[in-house]
Amino acid sequence: MHILFACPHHDPDAWVPLLQAAMPGCRISVWNPEGPPSGAQAALVWRPPAELFAHETGLHTLFNLGAGVDALLKMPEIPPHVRIVRLEDAGMAVQMAEYALYALLRVARDFEAFDQAQARQHWDTRDGTRQADWPVGVLGLGQVGARVAAVLADFGYPVAGWARTPREIPGVEVYAGREALPDFLARTRFLINVLPLTPDTQDILNRDTLSRLLPGAHLVNVGRGEHLVEEDLVAMLEEGEIAGATLDVFRTEPLPADHPFWRDPRVHVTPHIAARTLRDESIAQIAGKVAALMRGEAITGVVERGRGY
Ligand code: GLV
């Protein structure tokens, strides 16, 4: 198979030798928009330019170098017969679990208050906190969400998850389907969004849904910026309806310098780093799938376009 590397934001010199070593039976080349079409059948992509698809018309498989495929599904230039394959976990789920656990412990164990007390050299003997006061809700129970939910449940927090369809995760109470969303929100104080972005989930974090959370709620968004109606959160923080937020993704990235999230002490901003694409793990996973395809076998992680992930 001839595979093109078409990721303008990644350094090909860091990727291509490793890809070639992992797939010695394939030809790996870097997409050259100035040259003639390469004739490649597959491409590794992350935010590819639209011209790729008019130029490289032989492509039948795209390996996305990320879990979220929303950007690709918004590109009408990708012909319908082209198979899109997303990264499945590939070391991202544990990073998301670390991020969620850090955000939860910082809030639920009052670490911010202790930091402030230290700045005043104050020995703050406040009352201890109880895990029971921090029911966690995880929106989205795919590979990443299931891992996040399982890790936090293992730490002893009451954890529920919400997904489109029912599933079993030990120690996690699962709410399935749109009609179960209000009950899921009503028992949740610490809400973590790891949903894929689809037309159904866009804007799902809004005044109506967030106002159903328990008092003193904290929102973590590690899904996509378009899940959150940012003006609603800004207003609800101001009104005291939501106590705080830890946000890794934004409607505009980088977050514009004048955005109110930068300056609100109740909001913790990170620059879309909750789960980075790990090169070795991603290459090993893609190489395994390429080998399976070359043997004529089915692979997992193929995006269902109608479903949106
Ligand atoms: C990162 O945002 C990803 O989709 O993997």
Coordinates of N, CA and C in Angstrom, one line a residue, residues 65-273:
L65 N -5.1 11.3 12.7 CA -4.2 11.3 13.8 C -4.8 11.9 15.0
G66 N -6.0 11.5 15.4 CA -6.7 12.0 16.6 C -7.9 11.1 16.7
A67 N -8.5 11.3 17.9 CA -9.7 10.5 18.2 C -11.0 11.2 17.5
G68 N -10.9 12.5 17.6 CA -12.1 13.3 17.1 C -12.0 13.5 15.5
V69 N -13.1 13.1 14.8 CA -13.1 13.2 13.4 C -14.0 14.3 12.9
D70 N -14.5 15.2 13.8 CA -15.5 16.2 13.5 C -15.0 17.1 12.3
A71 N -13.7 17.5 12.4 CA -13.2 18.4 11.4 C -13.2 17.7 10.0
L72 N -12.9 16.4 9.9 CA -12.9 15.7 8.6 C -14.4 15.6 8.1
L73 N -15.3 15.3 9.0 CA -16.7 15.1 8.6 C -17.3 16.4 8.1
K74 N -16.7 17.6 8.4 CA -17.2 18.8 7.9 C -16.6 19.2 6.5
M75 N -15.8 18.3 6.0 CA -15.2 18.6 4.7 C -15.9 17.9 3.5
P76 N -16.7 18.7 2.8 CA -17.5 18.1 1.7 C -16.5 17.6 0.6
E77 N -15.3 18.0 0.6 CA -14.3 17.6 -0.4 C -14.0 16.1 -0.3
I78 N -14.2 15.5 0.9 CA -13.9 14.1 1.0 C -15.0 13.2 0.4
P79 N -14.7 12.5 -0.7 CA -15.7 11.7 -1.3 C -16.3 10.7 -0.4
P80 N -17.6 10.4 -0.6 CA -18.3 9.4 0.4 C -17.7 8.0 0.4
H81 N -17.0 7.6 -0.6 CA -16.5 6.2 -0.6 C -15.2 6.1 0.2
V82 N -14.7 7.3 0.6 CA -13.4 7.2 1.4 C -13.7 6.8 2.8
R83 N -12.9 5.8 3.3 CA -13.1 5.3 4.6 C -12.3 6.1 5.6
I84 N -12.9 6.6 6.7 CA -12.2 7.4 7.7 C -12.0 6.5 8.9
V85 N -10.8 6.4 9.4 CA -10.4 5.6 10.6 C -9.9 6.5 11.6
R86 N -10.5 6.5 12.8 CA -10.0 7.3 13.9 C -9.1 6.6 14.8
L87 N -8.3 7.3 15.6 CA -7.4 6.7 16.6 C -8.3 6.2 17.7
E88 N -8.0 5.0 18.2 CA -8.8 4.4 19.3 C -7.9 4.3 20.5
D89 N -8.2 5.2 21.4 CA -7.4 5.3 22.7 C -5.9 5.6 22.4
A90 N -5.1 4.7 21.9 CA -3.7 4.9 21.5 C -3.0 5.8 22.6
G91 N -3.3 5.5 23.9 CA -2.6 6.2 24.9 C -3.3 7.5 25.3
M92 N -4.5 7.8 24.7 CA -5.2 9.1 25.0 C -6.1 8.9 26.2
A93 N -6.7 7.7 26.4 CA -7.7 7.6 27.4 C -7.1 7.8 28.8
V94 N -5.9 7.2 29.0 CA -5.2 7.4 30.4 C -4.9 8.9 30.6
Q95 N -4.5 9.6 29.6 CA -4.2 11.0 29.7 C -5.5 11.8 30.1
M96 N -6.6 11.4 29.5 CA -7.8 12.1 29.8 C -8.2 11.8 31.3
A97 N -8.0 10.5 31.7 CA -8.3 10.2 33.1 C -7.4 10.9 34.1
E98 N -6.2 11.1 33.7 CA -5.3 11.9 34.6 C -5.8 13.4 34.7
Y99 N -6.2 13.9 33.6 CA -6.6 15.3 33.5 C -7.9 15.5 34.4
A100 N -8.8 14.5 34.2 CA -10.1 14.6 34.9 C -9.9 14.4 36.4
L101 N -9.0 13.5 36.8 CA -8.7 13.2 38.2 C -8.0 14.5 38.8
Y102 N -7.1 15.1 38.1 CA -6.4 16.3 38.6 C -7.5 17.4 38.8
A103 N -8.3 17.6 37.8 CA -9.3 18.7 38.0 C -10.3 18.4 39.1
L104 N -10.7 17.1 39.3 CA -11.6 16.8 40.4 C -10.9 17.0 41.7
L105 N -9.7 16.4 41.9 CA -9.1 16.5 43.2 C -8.8 17.9 43.6
R106 N -8.4 18.8 42.6 CA -8.1 20.2 42.9 C -9.3 20.9 43.5
V107 N -10.5 20.5 42.9 CA -11.7 21.2 43.4 C -12.3 20.5 44.6
A108 N -12.4 19.2 44.6 CA -13.1 18.4 45.6 C -12.3 18.4 46.9
R109 N -11.0 18.5 46.8 CA -10.2 18.4 48.0 C -9.7 19.8 48.5
D110 N -10.3 20.9 47.9 CA -10.0 22.3 48.3 C -8.6 22.7 48.1
F111 N -7.9 22.1 47.2 CA -6.4 22.5 47.0 C -6.2 23.9 46.7
E112 N -7.2 24.5 46.0 CA -7.1 25.9 45.7 C -7.1 26.8 46.9
A113 N -8.0 26.4 47.8 CA -8.1 27.2 49.1 C -6.8 27.1 49.9
F114 N -6.2 25.9 49.8 CA -4.9 25.7 50.6 C -3.8 26.5 49.9
D115 N -3.8 26.6 48.6 CA -2.8 27.5 47.9 C -3.0 28.9 48.4
Q116 N -4.2 29.3 48.4 CA -4.5 30.7 48.8 C -4.1 31.0 50.3
A117 N -4.3 29.9 51.1 CA -3.9 30.1 52.5 C -2.4 30.1 52.7
Q118 N -1.7 29.4 51.9 CA -0.2 29.4 52.0 C 0.3 30.8 51.6
A119 N -0.4 31.4 50.6 CA 0.1 32.7 50.2 C 0.0 33.7 51.4
R120 N -1.0 33.4 52.3 CA -1.1 34.3 53.5 C -0.4 33.7 54.7
Q121 N 0.3 32.7 54.5 CA 1.0 31.9 55.6 C 0.0 31.6 56.7
H122 N -1.2 31.1 56.2 CA -2.3 30.8 57.1 C -2.5 29.3 57.2
W123 N -2.5 28.8 58.4 CA -2.6 27.3 58.7 C -4.1 27.1 58.7
D124 N -4.7 26.7 57.6 CA -6.1 26.7 57.3 C -6.7 25.3 57.7
T125 N -7.3 25.2 58.9 CA -7.8 23.9 59.4 C -9.3 23.8 59.1
R126 N -9.6 23.9 57.8 CA -11.0 23.8 57.4 C -11.4 22.4 57.5
D127 N -12.8 22.2 57.5 CA -13.4 20.9 57.6 C -12.9 20.0 56.4
G128 N -12.8 18.7 56.6 CA -12.5 17.9 55.5 C -13.7 17.8 54.5
T129 N -13.4 17.3 53.3 CA -14.4 17.2 52.3 C -14.8 15.7 52.2
R130 N -16.0 15.5 51.6 CA -16.5 14.1 51.5 C -16.7 13.8 50.0
Q131 N -16.3 12.6 49.6 CA -16.5 12.2 48.2 C -17.9 12.2 47.8
A132 N -18.8 11.8 48.8 CA -20.2 11.7 48.5 C -20.8 13.1 48.1
D133 N -20.1 14.2 48.5 CA -20.6 15.5 48.1 C -20.2 15.9 46.7
W134 N -19.5 15.0 46.0 CA -19.0 15.3 44.6 C -19.4 14.2 43.6
P135 N -20.7 14.0 43.4 CA -21.1 13.1 42.4 C -20.6 13.5 41.0
V136 N -19.9 12.6 40.4 CA -19.2 12.9 39.1 C -20.1 12.3 38.0
G137 N -20.3 13.1 36.9 CA -21.0 12.6 35.7 C -20.1 12.7 34.5
V138 N -20.0 11.7 33.7 CA -19.2 11.7 32.5 C -20.1 11.6 31.3
L139 N -20.0 12.6 30.5 CA -20.8 12.7 29.3 C -20.0 12.0 28.2
G140 N -20.5 10.9 27.7 CA -19.7 10.2 26.6 C -19.0 9.0 27.2
L141 N -19.4 7.8 26.8 CA -18.8 6.6 27.4 C -18.1 5.7 26.3
G142 N -17.4 6.3 25.4 CA -16.6 5.5 24.4 C -15.4 5.0 25.2
Q143 N -14.3 4.7 24.4 CA -13.1 4.2 25.1 C -12.6 5.2 26.1
V144 N -12.6 6.5 25.7 CA -12.0 7.5 26.6 C -12.9 7.7 27.8
G145 N -14.2 8.0 27.6 CA -15.1 8.3 28.7 C -15.2 7.1 29.6
A146 N -15.2 5.9 29.1 CA -15.3 4.7 30.0 C -14.1 4.6 30.9
R147 N -12.9 4.9 30.4 CA -11.7 4.9 31.2 C -11.8 6.0 32.3
V148 N -12.2 7.2 31.9 CA -12.3 8.3 32.8 C -13.2 7.9 34.0
A149 N -14.4 7.4 33.6 CA -15.4 7.0 34.6 C -14.9 5.9 35.5
A150 N -14.3 4.9 34.9 CA -13.8 3.8 35.7 C -12.7 4.2 36.7
V151 N -11.8 5.1 36.3 CA -10.7 5.6 37.2 C -11.3 6.4 38.3
L152 N -12.2 7.3 38.1 CA -12.8 8.1 39.1 C -13.6 7.3 40.1
A153 N -14.3 6.3 39.5 CA -15.1 5.4 40.4 C -14.2 4.6 41.3
D154 N -13.0 4.2 40.7 CA -12.1 3.4 41.5 C -11.5 4.2 42.7
F155 N -11.4 5.5 42.5 CA -11.0 6.4 43.6 C -12.1 6.6 44.7
G156 N -13.3 6.1 44.4 CA -14.3 6.1 45.4 C -15.4 7.1 45.2
Y157 N -15.3 7.9 44.2 CA -16.3 9.0 43.9 C -17.6 8.3 43.4
P158 N -18.8 8.8 43.7 CA -20.0 8.3 43.0 C -20.0 8.7 41.6
V159 N -19.9 7.8 40.6 CA -19.8 8.1 39.2 C -20.9 7.6 38.4
A160 N -21.5 8.5 37.5 CA -22.4 8.1 36.6 C -21.9 8.5 35.2
G161 N -22.4 7.8 34.2 CA -22.0 8.2 32.8 C -23.3 8.2 31.9
W162 N -23.2 9.0 30.9 CA -24.3 9.1 30.0 C -23.8 8.8 28.6
A163 N -24.6 8.0 27.9 CA -24.2 7.6 26.5 C -25.5 7.4 25.7
R164 N -25.3 7.4 24.4 CA -26.4 7.2 23.5 C -27.2 5.9 23.7
T165 N -26.4 4.9 23.9 CA -26.9 3.5 24.0 C -26.4 2.9 25.3
P166 N -27.2 1.9 25.9 CA -26.8 1.3 27.2 C -25.4 0.6 27.1
R167 N -24.7 0.6 28.2 CA -23.5 -0.2 28.3 C -23.2 -0.5 29.7
E168 N -22.3 -1.4 30.0 CA -21.9 -1.8 31.4 C -20.5 -1.4 31.7
I169 N -20.4 -0.6 32.8 CA -19.0 -0.3 33.3 C -19.1 -0.5 34.8
P170 N -18.2 -1.4 35.3 CA -18.3 -1.8 36.7 C -18.1 -0.5 37.5
G171 N -19.0 -0.4 38.5 CA -18.9 0.8 39.5 C -19.5 2.1 38.9
V172 N -20.0 2.1 37.7 CA -20.5 3.3 37.1 C -22.0 3.1 36.8
E173 N -22.8 4.1 37.2 CA -24.2 4.0 36.9 C -24.5 4.7 35.5
V174 N -25.0 3.9 34.6 CA -25.1 4.4 33.2 C -26.5 4.8 32.9
Y175 N -26.6 6.1 32.4 CA -27.8 6.6 31.9 C -27.7 6.6 30.3
A176 N -28.7 6.1 29.6 CA -28.7 6.0 28.2 C -29.8 6.7 27.5
G177 N -29.4 7.4 26.5 CA -30.5 8.0 25.6 C -30.8 9.5 26.1
R178 N -31.3 10.2 25.1 CA -31.6 11.7 25.3 C -32.5 11.9 26.5
E179 N -33.5 10.9 26.6 CA -34.5 11.1 27.6 C -34.0 10.9 29.0
A180 N -32.8 10.3 29.2 CA -32.2 10.1 30.5 C -31.3 11.2 30.9
L181 N -31.0 12.1 29.9 CA -30.1 13.2 30.2 C -30.5 14.1 31.4
P182 N -31.7 14.5 31.5 CA -32.1 15.4 32.7 C -31.8 14.7 34.0
D183 N -32.1 13.4 34.2 CA -31.9 12.7 35.4 C -30.4 12.6 35.7
F184 N -29.6 12.3 34.6 CA -28.2 12.2 34.8 C -27.6 13.5 35.3
L185 N -28.1 14.7 34.7 CA -27.5 16.0 35.1 C -28.0 16.3 36.5
A186 N -29.2 15.9 36.9 CA -29.7 16.3 38.2 C -29.0 15.6 39.4
R187 N -28.2 14.5 39.1 CA -27.5 13.9 40.2 C -26.0 14.2 40.1
T188 N -25.6 15.1 39.2 CA -24.2 15.4 38.9 C -23.8 16.8 39.5
R189 N -22.6 16.8 40.2 CA -22.1 18.1 40.6 C -20.8 18.4 39.8
F190 N -20.0 17.3 39.4 CA -18.8 17.5 38.7 C -19.0 16.9 37.3
L191 N -19.2 17.7 36.3 CA -19.6 17.2 35.0 C -18.3 17.2 34.0
I192 N -18.0 16.1 33.4 CA -16.9 16.0 32.5 C -17.4 15.6 31.1
N193 N -17.1 16.5 30.1 CA -17.6 16.2 28.8 C -16.5 15.6 27.9
V194 N -16.7 14.3 27.5 CA -15.8 13.7 26.5 C -16.5 13.2 25.3
L195 N -17.7 13.8 25.0 CA -18.4 13.4 23.8 C -17.7 13.7 22.5
P196 N -18.0 12.9 21.5 CA -17.6 13.3 20.1 C -18.5 14.4 19.7
L197 N -17.9 15.3 18.9 CA -18.7 16.4 18.3 C -19.5 15.9 17.1
T198 N -20.8 16.0 17.2 CA -21.7 15.6 16.1 C -22.8 16.6 16.1
P199 N -23.7 16.7 15.0 CA -24.8 17.6 15.0 C -25.7 17.4 16.2
D200 N -25.8 16.2 16.8 CA -26.6 15.9 18.0 C -26.0 16.4 19.3
T201 N -24.7 16.5 19.3 CA -24.0 16.9 20.6 C -23.5 18.4 20.6
Q202 N -23.5 19.0 19.4 CA -23.1 20.4 19.3 C -24.0 21.2 20.3
D203 N -23.4 22.1 21.1 CA -24.1 23.0 22.0 C -24.8 22.3 23.1
I204 N -24.4 21.1 23.4 CA -25.1 20.3 24.4 C -24.9 20.9 25.8
L205 N -23.8 21.6 26.0 CA -23.5 22.3 27.3 C -24.0 23.7 27.2
N206 N -25.3 23.9 27.7 CA -25.9 25.2 27.5 C -26.6 25.6 28.8
R207 N -27.3 26.7 28.8 CA -28.0 27.2 30.0 C -29.0 26.1 30.5
D208 N -29.7 25.5 29.6 CA -30.8 24.6 30.0 C -30.1 23.4 30.6
T209 N -29.1 22.8 30.0 CA -28.5 21.5 30.6 C -27.7 21.9 31.8
L210 N -26.9 22.9 31.8 CA -26.0 23.2 32.9 C -26.8 23.6 34.2
S211 N -28.0 24.2 34.0 CA -28.8 24.7 35.1 C -29.4 23.5 35.8
R212 N -29.4 22.3 35.2 CA -29.9 21.1 35.9 C -29.0 20.4 36.9
L213 N -27.7 20.9 36.8 CA -26.7 20.2 37.7 C -26.9 20.6 39.2
L214 N -26.3 19.8 40.1 CA -26.5 20.1 41.5 C -25.8 21.5 41.8
P215 N -26.2 22.1 42.9 CA -25.6 23.4 43.3 C -24.1 23.3 43.5
G216 N -23.4 24.3 43.2 CA -21.9 24.3 43.3 C -21.2 23.5 42.3
A217 N -21.8 23.4 41.1 CA -21.3 22.5 40.0 C -20.0 23.0 39.4
H218 N -19.2 22.1 38.9 CA -18.0 22.4 38.2 C -18.0 21.6 36.8
L219 N -17.7 22.3 35.8 CA -17.7 21.7 34.4 C -16.3 21.5 33.9
V220 N -16.0 20.3 33.4 CA -14.8 20.0 32.7 C -15.1 19.8 31.2
N221 N -14.5 20.5 30.3 CA -14.7 20.2 28.9 C -13.4 19.8 28.2
V222 N -13.4 18.5 27.9 CA -12.2 18.0 27.1 C -12.7 17.4 25.8
G223 N -13.9 17.7 25.4 CA -14.5 17.2 24.2 C -14.1 18.2 23.0
R224 N -15.0 19.0 22.7 CA -14.7 20.1 21.7 C -15.3 21.4 22.1
G225 N -14.7 22.5 21.7 CA -15.3 23.8 22.0 C -16.7 24.0 21.6
E226 N -17.1 23.4 20.5 CA -18.5 23.6 20.0 C -19.5 22.8 20.8
H227 N -19.1 22.0 21.8 CA -20.1 21.4 22.7 C -20.7 22.5 23.7
L228 N -19.9 23.5 23.9 CA -20.2 24.5 25.0 C -20.7 25.8 24.4
V229 N -21.8 26.3 24.9 CA -22.3 27.6 24.5 C -21.6 28.5 25.5
E230 N -20.5 29.1 25.0 CA -19.5 29.8 26.0 C -20.2 31.0 26.7
E231 N -21.1 31.7 26.0 CA -21.7 32.9 26.6 C -22.6 32.4 27.8
D232 N -23.2 31.2 27.6 CA -24.1 30.7 28.7 C -23.2 30.5 29.9
L233 N -22.0 29.8 29.7 CA -21.2 29.5 30.9 C -20.7 30.8 31.5
V234 N -20.3 31.8 30.7 CA -19.8 33.1 31.3 C -20.9 33.7 32.1
A235 N -22.1 33.7 31.7 CA -23.2 34.3 32.4 C -23.5 33.5 33.7
M236 N -23.5 32.2 33.6 CA -23.8 31.3 34.7 C -22.7 31.4 35.8
L237 N -21.5 31.6 35.4 CA -20.4 31.8 36.4 C -20.6 33.1 37.2
E238 N -21.0 34.1 36.4 CA -21.2 35.5 36.9 C -22.4 35.4 37.9
E239 N -23.4 34.7 37.6 CA -24.6 34.6 38.4 C -24.4 33.6 39.6
G240 N -23.3 32.9 39.6 CA -23.1 31.9 40.7 C -23.9 30.6 40.5
E241 N -24.4 30.4 39.3 CA -25.2 29.2 39.0 C -24.2 28.0 38.7
I242 N -23.0 28.3 38.3 CA -21.9 27.3 38.1 C -20.8 27.8 38.9
A243 N -20.1 26.9 39.7 CA -19.0 27.4 40.6 C -17.7 27.6 39.9
G244 N -17.5 26.7 38.9 CA -16.2 26.8 38.2 C -16.1 25.9 37.0
A245 N -15.0 26.0 36.3 CA -14.9 25.2 35.1 C -13.4 25.0 34.8
T246 N -13.1 23.8 34.2 CA -11.8 23.5 33.7 C -11.9 23.2 32.3
L247 N -11.3 24.0 31.4 CA -11.6 23.9 30.0 C -10.4 23.7 29.2
D248 N -10.4 22.7 28.3 CA -9.2 22.4 27.5 C -9.4 22.7 26.0
V249 N -10.7 22.9 25.7 CA -11.1 23.1 24.3 C -12.0 24.3 24.2
F250 N -12.0 25.0 23.0 CA -12.7 26.3 22.9 C -13.2 26.4 21.5
R251 N -14.2 27.2 21.4 CA -14.8 27.4 20.0 C -13.8 28.0 19.1
T252 N -12.9 28.9 19.6 CA -11.8 29.4 18.8 C -10.5 29.1 19.5
E253 N -9.7 28.4 18.8 CA -8.3 28.0 19.3 C -7.3 28.6 18.4
P254 N -6.2 29.2 19.0 CA -6.0 29.5 20.4 C -7.1 30.4 20.9
L255 N -7.4 30.3 22.2 CA -8.4 31.2 22.8 C -8.0 32.6 22.6
P256 N -8.9 33.5 22.1 CA -8.5 34.8 21.8 C -8.2 35.6 23.1
A257 N -7.2 36.5 22.9 CA -6.6 37.2 24.1 C -7.7 38.0 24.9
D258 N -8.8 38.4 24.2 CA -9.8 39.2 25.0 C -10.9 38.3 25.5
H259 N -10.8 37.0 25.5 CA -11.8 36.1 25.9 C -12.0 36.2 27.5
P260 N -13.2 36.3 28.0 CA -13.3 36.4 29.5 C -12.8 35.2 30.2
F261 N -12.7 34.0 29.6 CA -12.2 32.8 30.3 C -10.8 33.0 30.8
W262 N -10.0 33.8 30.1 CA -8.6 34.0 30.5 C -8.5 34.6 31.9
R263 N -9.5 35.5 32.1 CA -9.3 36.4 33.3 C -10.2 35.9 34.5
D264 N -11.0 35.0 34.3 CA -12.0 34.6 35.4 C -11.2 33.6 36.3
P265 N -11.0 33.9 37.6 CA -10.3 33.0 38.5 C -11.0 31.7 38.7
R266 N -12.3 31.6 38.4 CA -13.1 30.4 38.6 C -12.9 29.4 37.4
V267 N -12.2 29.9 36.3 CA -12.0 29.1 35.1 C -10.6 28.8 35.0
H268 N -10.3 27.5 34.7 CA -8.9 27.0 34.5 C -8.8 26.7 33.0
V269 N -7.9 27.3 32.3 CA -7.7 27.2 30.9 C -6.5 26.3 30.6
T270 N -6.6 25.3 29.8 CA -5.4 24.6 29.3 C -5.5 24.6 27.7
P271 N -4.4 24.6 27.0 CA -4.4 24.8 25.6 C -4.6 23.5 24.8
H272 N -5.7 22.8 24.9 CA -6.0 21.6 24.1 C -4.9 20.6 24.3
I273 N -4.5 20.3 25.6 CA -3.4 19.3 25.8 C -3.9 18.2 26.7

